N, CA, C and O of each residue as an XYZ file, in Angstrom:
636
protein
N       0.821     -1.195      0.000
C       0.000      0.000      0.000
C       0.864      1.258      0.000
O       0.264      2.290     -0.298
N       1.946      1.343      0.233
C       2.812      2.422      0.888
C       3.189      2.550     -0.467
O       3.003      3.698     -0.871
N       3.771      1.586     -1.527
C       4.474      1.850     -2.806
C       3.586      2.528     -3.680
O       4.084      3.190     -4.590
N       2.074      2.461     -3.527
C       0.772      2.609     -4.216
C       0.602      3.871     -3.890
O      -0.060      4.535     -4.688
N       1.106      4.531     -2.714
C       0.875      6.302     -2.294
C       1.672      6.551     -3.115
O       1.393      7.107     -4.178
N       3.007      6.122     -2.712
C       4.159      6.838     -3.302
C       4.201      7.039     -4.746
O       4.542      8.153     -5.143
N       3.867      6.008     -5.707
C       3.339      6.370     -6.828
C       2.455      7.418     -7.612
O       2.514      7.994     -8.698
N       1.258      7.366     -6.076
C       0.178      8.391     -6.478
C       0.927      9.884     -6.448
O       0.964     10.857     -7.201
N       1.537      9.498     -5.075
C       2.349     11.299     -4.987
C       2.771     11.639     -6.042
O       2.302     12.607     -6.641
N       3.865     10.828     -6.549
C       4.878     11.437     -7.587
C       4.336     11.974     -9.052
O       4.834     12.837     -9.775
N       2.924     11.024     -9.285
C       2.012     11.024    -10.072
C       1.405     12.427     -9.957
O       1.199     13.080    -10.980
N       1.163     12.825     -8.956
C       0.147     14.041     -8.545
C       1.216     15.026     -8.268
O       0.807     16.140     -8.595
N       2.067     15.054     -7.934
C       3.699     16.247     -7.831
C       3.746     16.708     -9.543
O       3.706     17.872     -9.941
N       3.826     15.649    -10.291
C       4.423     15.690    -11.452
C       3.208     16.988    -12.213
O       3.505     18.058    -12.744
N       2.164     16.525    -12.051
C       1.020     16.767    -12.835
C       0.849     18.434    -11.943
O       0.135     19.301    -12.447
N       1.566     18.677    -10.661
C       0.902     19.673    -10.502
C       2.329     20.658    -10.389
O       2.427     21.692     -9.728
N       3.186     20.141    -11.070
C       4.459     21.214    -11.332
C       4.101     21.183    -12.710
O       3.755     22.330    -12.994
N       4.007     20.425    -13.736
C       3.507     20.648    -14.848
C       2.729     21.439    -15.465
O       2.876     21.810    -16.630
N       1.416     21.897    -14.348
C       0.127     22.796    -14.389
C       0.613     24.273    -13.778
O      -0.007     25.247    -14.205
N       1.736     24.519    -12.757
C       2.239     25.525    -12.540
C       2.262     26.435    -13.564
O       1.466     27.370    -13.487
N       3.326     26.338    -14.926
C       4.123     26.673    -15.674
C       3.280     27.756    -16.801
O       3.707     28.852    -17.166
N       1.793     27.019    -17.285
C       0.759     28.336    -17.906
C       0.269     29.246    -16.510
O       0.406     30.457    -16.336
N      -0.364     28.203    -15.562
C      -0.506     29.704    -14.392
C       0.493     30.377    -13.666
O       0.288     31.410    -13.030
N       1.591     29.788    -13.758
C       2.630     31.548    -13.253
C       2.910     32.117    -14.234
O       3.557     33.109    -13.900
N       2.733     32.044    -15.905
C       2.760     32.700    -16.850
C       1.321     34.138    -16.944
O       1.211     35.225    -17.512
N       0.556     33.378    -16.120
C      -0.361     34.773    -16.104
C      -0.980     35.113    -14.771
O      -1.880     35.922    -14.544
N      -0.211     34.209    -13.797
C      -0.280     34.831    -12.607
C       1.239     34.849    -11.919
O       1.659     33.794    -11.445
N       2.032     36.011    -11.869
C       3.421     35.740    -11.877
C       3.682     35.928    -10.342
O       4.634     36.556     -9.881
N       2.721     35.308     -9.625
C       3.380     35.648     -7.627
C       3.379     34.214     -7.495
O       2.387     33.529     -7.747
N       4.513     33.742     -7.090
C       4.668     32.551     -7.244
C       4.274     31.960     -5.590
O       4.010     30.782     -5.350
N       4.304     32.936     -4.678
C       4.017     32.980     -2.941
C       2.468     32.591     -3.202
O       1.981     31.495     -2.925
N       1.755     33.720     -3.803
C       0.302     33.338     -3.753
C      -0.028     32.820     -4.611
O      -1.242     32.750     -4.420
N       0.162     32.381     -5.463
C      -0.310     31.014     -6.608
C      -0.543     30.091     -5.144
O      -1.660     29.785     -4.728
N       0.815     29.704     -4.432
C       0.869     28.351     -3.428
C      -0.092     28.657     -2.680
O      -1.161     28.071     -2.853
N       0.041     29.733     -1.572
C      -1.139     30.033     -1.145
C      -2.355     29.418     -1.353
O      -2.946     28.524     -0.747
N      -2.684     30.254     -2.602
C      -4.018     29.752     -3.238
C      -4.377     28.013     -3.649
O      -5.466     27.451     -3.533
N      -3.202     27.485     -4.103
C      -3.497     25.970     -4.077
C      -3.523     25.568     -3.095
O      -4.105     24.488     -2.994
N      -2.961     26.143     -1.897
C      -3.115     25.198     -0.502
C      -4.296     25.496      0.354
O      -4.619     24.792      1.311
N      -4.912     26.542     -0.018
C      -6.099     26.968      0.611
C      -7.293     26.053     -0.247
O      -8.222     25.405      0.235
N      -6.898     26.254     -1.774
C      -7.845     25.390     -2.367
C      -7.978     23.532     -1.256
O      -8.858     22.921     -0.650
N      -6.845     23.391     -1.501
C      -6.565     21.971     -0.946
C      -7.278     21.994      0.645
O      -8.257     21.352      1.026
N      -6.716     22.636      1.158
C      -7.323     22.515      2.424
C      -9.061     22.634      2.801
O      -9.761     22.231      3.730
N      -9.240     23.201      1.883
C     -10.808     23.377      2.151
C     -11.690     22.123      1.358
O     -12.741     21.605      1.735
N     -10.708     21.761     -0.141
C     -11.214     20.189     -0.281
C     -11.178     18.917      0.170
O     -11.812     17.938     -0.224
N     -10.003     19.068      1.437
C     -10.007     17.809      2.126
C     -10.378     17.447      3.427
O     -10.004     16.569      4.204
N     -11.374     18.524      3.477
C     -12.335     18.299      4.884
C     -13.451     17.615      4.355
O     -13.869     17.621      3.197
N     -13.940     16.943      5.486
C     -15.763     16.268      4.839
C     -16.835     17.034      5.479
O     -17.994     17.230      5.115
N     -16.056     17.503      6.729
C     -17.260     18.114      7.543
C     -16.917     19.209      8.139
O     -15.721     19.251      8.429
N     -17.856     20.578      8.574
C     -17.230     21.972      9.061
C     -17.056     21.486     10.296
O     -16.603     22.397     10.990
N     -17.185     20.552     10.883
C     -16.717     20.526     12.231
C     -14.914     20.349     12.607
O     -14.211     20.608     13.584
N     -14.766     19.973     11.724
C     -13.131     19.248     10.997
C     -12.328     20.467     11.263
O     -11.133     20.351     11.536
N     -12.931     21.683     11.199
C     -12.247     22.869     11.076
C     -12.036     23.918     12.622
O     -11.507     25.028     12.575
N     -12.527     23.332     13.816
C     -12.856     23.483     14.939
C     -11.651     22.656     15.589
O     -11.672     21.428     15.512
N     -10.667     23.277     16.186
C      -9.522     22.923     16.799
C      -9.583     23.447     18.740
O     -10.059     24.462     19.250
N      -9.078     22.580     19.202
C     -10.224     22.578     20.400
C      -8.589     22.524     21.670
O      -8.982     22.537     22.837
N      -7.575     22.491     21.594
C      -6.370     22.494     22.503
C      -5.156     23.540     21.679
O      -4.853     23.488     20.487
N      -4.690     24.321     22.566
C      -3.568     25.087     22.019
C      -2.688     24.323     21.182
O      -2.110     24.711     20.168
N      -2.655     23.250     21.696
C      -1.474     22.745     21.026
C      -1.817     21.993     19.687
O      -0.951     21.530     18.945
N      -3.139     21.922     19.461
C      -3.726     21.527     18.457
C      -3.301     23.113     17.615
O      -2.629     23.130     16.583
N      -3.596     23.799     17.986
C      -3.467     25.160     17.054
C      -2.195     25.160     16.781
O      -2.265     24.981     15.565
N      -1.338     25.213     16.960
C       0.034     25.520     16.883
C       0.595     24.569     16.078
O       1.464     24.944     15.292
N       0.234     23.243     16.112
C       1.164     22.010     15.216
C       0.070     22.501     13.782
O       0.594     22.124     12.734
N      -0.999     23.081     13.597
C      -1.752     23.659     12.355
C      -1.315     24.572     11.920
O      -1.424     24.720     10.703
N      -0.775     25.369     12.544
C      -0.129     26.490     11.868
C       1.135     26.516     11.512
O       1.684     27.306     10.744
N       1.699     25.396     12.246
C       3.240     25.228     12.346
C       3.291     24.363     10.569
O       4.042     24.569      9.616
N       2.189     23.429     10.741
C       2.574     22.460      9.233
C       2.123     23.377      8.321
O       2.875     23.501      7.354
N       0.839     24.270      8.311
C       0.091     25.110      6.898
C       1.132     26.018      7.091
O       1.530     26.117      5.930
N       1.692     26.591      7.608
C       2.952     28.108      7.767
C       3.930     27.546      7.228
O       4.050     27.768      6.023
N       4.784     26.797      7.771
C       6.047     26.334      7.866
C       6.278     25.088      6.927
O       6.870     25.122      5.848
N       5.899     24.353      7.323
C       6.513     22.667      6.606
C       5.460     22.906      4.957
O       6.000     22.448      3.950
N       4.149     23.544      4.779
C       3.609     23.060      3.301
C       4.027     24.256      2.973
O       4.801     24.291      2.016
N       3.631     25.681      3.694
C       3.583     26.890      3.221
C       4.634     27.411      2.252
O       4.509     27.721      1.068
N       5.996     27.435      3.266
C       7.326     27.110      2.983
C       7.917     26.370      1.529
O       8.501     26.758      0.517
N       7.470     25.252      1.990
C       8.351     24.327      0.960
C       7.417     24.045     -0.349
O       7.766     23.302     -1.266
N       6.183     24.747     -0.300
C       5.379     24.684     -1.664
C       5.624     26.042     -2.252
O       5.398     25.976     -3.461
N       5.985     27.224     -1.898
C       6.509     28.690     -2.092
C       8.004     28.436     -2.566
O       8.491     29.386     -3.179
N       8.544     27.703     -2.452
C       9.837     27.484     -2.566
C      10.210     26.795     -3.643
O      11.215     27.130     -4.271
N       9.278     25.495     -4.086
C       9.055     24.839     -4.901
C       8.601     25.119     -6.611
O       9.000     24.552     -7.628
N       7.509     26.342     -6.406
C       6.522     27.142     -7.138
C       7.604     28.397     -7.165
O       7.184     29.157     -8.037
N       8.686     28.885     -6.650
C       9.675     29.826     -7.167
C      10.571     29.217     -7.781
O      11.152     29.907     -8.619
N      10.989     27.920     -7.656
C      12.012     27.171     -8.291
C      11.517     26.908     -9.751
O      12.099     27.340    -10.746
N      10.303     26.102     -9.770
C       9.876     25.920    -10.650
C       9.296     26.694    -11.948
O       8.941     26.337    -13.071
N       9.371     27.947    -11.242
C       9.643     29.687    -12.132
C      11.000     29.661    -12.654
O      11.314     29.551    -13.840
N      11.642     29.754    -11.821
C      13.149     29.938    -12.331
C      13.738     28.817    -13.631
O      14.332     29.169    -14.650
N      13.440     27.668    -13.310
C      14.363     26.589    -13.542
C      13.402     25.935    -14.646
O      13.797     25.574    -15.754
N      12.049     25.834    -14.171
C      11.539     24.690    -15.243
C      10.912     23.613    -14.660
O      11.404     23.439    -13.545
N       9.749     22.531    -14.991
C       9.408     21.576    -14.327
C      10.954     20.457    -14.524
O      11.408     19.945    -13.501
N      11.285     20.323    -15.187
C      12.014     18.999    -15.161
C      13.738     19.673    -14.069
O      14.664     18.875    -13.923
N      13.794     20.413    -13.761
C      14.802     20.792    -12.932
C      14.670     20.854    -11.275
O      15.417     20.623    -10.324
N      12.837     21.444    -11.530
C      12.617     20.976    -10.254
C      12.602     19.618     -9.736
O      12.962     19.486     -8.566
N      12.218     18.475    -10.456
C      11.404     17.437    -10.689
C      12.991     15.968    -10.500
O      13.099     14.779    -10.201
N      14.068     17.380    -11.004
C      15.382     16.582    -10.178
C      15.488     16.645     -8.800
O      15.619     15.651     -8.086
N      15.432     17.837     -8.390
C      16.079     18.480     -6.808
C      14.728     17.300     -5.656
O      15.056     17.046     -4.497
N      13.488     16.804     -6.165
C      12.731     16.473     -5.642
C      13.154     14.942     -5.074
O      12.121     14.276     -4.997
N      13.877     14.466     -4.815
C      14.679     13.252     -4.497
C      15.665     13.598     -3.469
O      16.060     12.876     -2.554
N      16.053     14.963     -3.781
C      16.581     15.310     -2.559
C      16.419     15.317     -1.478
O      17.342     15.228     -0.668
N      15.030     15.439     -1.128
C      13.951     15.164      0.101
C      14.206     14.110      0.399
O      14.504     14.349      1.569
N      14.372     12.863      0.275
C      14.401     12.008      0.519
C      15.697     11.628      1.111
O      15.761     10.862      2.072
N      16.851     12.218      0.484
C      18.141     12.090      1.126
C      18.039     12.708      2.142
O      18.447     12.068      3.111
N      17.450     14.269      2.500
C      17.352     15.105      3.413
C      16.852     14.190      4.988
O      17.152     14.456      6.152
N      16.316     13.484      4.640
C      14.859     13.109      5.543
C      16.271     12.018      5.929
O      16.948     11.902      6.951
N      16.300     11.574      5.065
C      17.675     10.250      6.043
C      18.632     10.776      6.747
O      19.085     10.531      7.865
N      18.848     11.445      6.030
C      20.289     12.701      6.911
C      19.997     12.821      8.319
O      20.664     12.502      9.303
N      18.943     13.309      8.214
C      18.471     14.069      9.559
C      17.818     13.163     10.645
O      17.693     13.357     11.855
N      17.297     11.723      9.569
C      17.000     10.726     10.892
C      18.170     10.295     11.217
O      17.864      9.658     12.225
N      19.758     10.117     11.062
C      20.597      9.551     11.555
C      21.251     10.812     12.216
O      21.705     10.731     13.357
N      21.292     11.842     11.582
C      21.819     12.960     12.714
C      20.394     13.109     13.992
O      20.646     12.489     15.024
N      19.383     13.645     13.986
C      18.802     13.635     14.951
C      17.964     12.491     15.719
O      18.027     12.329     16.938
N      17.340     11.884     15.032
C      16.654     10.740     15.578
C      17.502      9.082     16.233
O      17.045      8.151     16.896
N      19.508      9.470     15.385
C      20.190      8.168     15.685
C      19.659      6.946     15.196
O      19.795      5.838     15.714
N      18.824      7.337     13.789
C      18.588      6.318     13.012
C      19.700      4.985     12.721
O      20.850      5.313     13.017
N      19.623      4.087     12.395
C      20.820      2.935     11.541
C      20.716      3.354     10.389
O      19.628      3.520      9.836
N      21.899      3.597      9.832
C      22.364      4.025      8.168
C      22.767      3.049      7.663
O      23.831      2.628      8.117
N      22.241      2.419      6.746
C      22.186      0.809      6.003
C      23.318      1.078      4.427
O      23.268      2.198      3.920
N      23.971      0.334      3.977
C      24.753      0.090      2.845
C      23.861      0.893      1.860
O      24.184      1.952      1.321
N      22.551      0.146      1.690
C      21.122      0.178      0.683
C      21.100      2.075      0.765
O      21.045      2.716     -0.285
N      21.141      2.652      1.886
C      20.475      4.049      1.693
C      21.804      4.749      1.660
O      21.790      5.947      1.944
N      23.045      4.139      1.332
C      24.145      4.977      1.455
C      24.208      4.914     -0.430
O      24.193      5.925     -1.133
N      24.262      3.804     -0.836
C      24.034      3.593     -2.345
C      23.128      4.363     -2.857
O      23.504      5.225     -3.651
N      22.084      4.274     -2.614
C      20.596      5.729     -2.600
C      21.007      6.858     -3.026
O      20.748      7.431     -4.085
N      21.832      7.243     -1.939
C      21.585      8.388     -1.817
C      23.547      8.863     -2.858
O      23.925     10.006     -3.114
N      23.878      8.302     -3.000
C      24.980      7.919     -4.174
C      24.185      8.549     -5.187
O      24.203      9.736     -5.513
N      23.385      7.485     -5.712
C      22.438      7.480     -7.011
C      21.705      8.772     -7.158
O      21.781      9.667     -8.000
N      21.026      8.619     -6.169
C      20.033     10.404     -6.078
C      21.410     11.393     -6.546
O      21.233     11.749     -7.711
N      22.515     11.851     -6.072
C      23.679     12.576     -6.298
C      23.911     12.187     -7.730
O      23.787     13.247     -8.343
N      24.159     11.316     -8.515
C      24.818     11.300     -9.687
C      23.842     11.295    -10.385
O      24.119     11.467    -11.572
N      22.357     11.118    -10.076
C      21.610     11.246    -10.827
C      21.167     12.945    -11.345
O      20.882     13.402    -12.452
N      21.275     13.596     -9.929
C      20.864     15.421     -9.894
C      22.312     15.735    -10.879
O      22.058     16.343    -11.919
N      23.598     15.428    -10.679
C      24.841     16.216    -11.572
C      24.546     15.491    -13.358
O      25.267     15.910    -14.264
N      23.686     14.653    -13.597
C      23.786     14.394    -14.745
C      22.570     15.435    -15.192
O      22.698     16.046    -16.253
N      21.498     15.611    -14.447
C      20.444     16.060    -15.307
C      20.971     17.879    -14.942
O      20.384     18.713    -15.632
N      21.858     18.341    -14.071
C      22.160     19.639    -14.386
C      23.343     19.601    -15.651
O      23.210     20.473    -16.510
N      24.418     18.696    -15.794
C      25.249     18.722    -16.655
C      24.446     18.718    -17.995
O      24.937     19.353    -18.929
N      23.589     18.247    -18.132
C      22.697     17.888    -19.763
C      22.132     18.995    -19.603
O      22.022     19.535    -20.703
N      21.559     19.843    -18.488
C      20.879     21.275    -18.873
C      22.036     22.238    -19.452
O      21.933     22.921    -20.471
N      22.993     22.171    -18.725
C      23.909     23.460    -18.774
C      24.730     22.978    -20.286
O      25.509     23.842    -20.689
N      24.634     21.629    -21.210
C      25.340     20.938    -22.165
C      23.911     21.682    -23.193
O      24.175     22.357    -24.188
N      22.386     21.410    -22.737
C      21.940     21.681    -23.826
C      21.801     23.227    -24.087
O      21.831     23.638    -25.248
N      21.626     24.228    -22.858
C      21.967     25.597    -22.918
C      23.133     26.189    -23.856
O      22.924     27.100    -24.657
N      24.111     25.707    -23.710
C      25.447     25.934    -24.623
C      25.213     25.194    -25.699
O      25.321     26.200    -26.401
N      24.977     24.301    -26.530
C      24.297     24.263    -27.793
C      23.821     25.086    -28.395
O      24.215     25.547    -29.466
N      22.309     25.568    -27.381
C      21.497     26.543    -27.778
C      22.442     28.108    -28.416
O      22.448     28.685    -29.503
N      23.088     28.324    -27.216
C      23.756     29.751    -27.350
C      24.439     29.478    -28.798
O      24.150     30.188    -29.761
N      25.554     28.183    -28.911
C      26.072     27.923    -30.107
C      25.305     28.383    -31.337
O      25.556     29.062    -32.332
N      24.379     27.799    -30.898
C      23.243     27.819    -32.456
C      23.021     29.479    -32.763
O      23.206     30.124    -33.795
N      22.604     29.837    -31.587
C      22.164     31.641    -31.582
C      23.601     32.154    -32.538
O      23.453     32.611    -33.672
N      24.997     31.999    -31.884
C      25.803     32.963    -32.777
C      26.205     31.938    -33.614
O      27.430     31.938    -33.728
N      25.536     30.876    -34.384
C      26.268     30.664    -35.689
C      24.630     31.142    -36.472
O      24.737     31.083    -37.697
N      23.639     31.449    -36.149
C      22.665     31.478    -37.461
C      23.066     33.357    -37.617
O      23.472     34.006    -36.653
N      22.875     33.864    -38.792
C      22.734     35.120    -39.362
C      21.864     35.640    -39.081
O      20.824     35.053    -39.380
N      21.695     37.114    -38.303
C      20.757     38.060    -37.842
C      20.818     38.945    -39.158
O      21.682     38.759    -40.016
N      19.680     40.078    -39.269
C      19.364     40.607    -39.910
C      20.663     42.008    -40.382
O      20.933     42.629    -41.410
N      21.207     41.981    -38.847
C      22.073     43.214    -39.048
C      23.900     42.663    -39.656
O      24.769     43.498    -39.907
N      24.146     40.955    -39.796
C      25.012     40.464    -39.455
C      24.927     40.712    -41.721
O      25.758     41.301    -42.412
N      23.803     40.092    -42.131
C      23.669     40.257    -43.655
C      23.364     41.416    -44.084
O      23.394     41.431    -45.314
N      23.072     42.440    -43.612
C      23.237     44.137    -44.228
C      24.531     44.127    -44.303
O      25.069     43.925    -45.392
N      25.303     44.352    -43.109
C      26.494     44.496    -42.973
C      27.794     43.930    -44.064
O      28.847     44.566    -44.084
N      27.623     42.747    -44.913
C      28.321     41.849    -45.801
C      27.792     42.295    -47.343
O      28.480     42.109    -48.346
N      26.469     42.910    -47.359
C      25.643     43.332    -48.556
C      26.204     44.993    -48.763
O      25.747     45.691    -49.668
């Protein structure tokens, strides 16, 4: 069941960095685009208005702490990257999470660090320097191409 989320996520990540790319083209705040999808989200994944009634401080605080901080954050961050860079650049760095999350269970939690997640996280690394090396390989092509074709002012100039 767990491989069957994880699928769905990556499935539903993919599809909704993909859908970014026309709406920050005509909505260019990349803070409140997220905003707005997470408010959308949040209000579709209640069933009932009672759901929305938080009843211990400390109930309030771990709500504001995850909608502020842990989605707010890292979906604003995500939705600026994905401005900058492109879906498939973000769509590398997104594996990184996953190394992150191990890191930090063996630095803070004193997790066991296994052969298997040291290889992982190997792979995740050579996998992110190949897909920036092929961006920054097909960028310089591009530029190539720009100063070998003839501009308008390059054939006056020879005429």
């Amino acid at each position: 069941m767990g491989a069957l989320c994880l699928v769905a996520n990556f499935l539903c990540m993919g599809i909704y960095t993909n859908l970014q790319i026309p709406a920050l083209k005509r909505f260019p705040a990349p803070v409140s685009l997220s905003a707005l999808c997470l408010l959308i989200t949040g209000l579709s994944s209640v069933s009932q208005p009672s759901d929305w009634i938080l009843h211990t401080p400390g109930t309030i605080v771990s709500v504001v702490y995850a909608g502020a901080v842990a989605s707010g954050f890292n979906f604003s961050l995500q939705t600026w990257a994905n401005q900058r860079g492109g879906p498939v650049l973000l769509a590398a760095y997104i594996p990184l999470q996953t190394l992150f999350s191990a890191f930090l269970g063996v630095v803070i939690l004193d997790d066991s660090l296994y052969l298997g997640s040291v290889i992982g996280a190997i792979l995740i690394l050579i996998g992110l320097y190949l897909v920036i090396w092929g961006r920054r390989l097909d960028r310089l092509s591009k530029e190539r191409d720009c100063l070998a074709t003839p501009t308008p002012s390059r054939v006056w100039k020879r005429i």
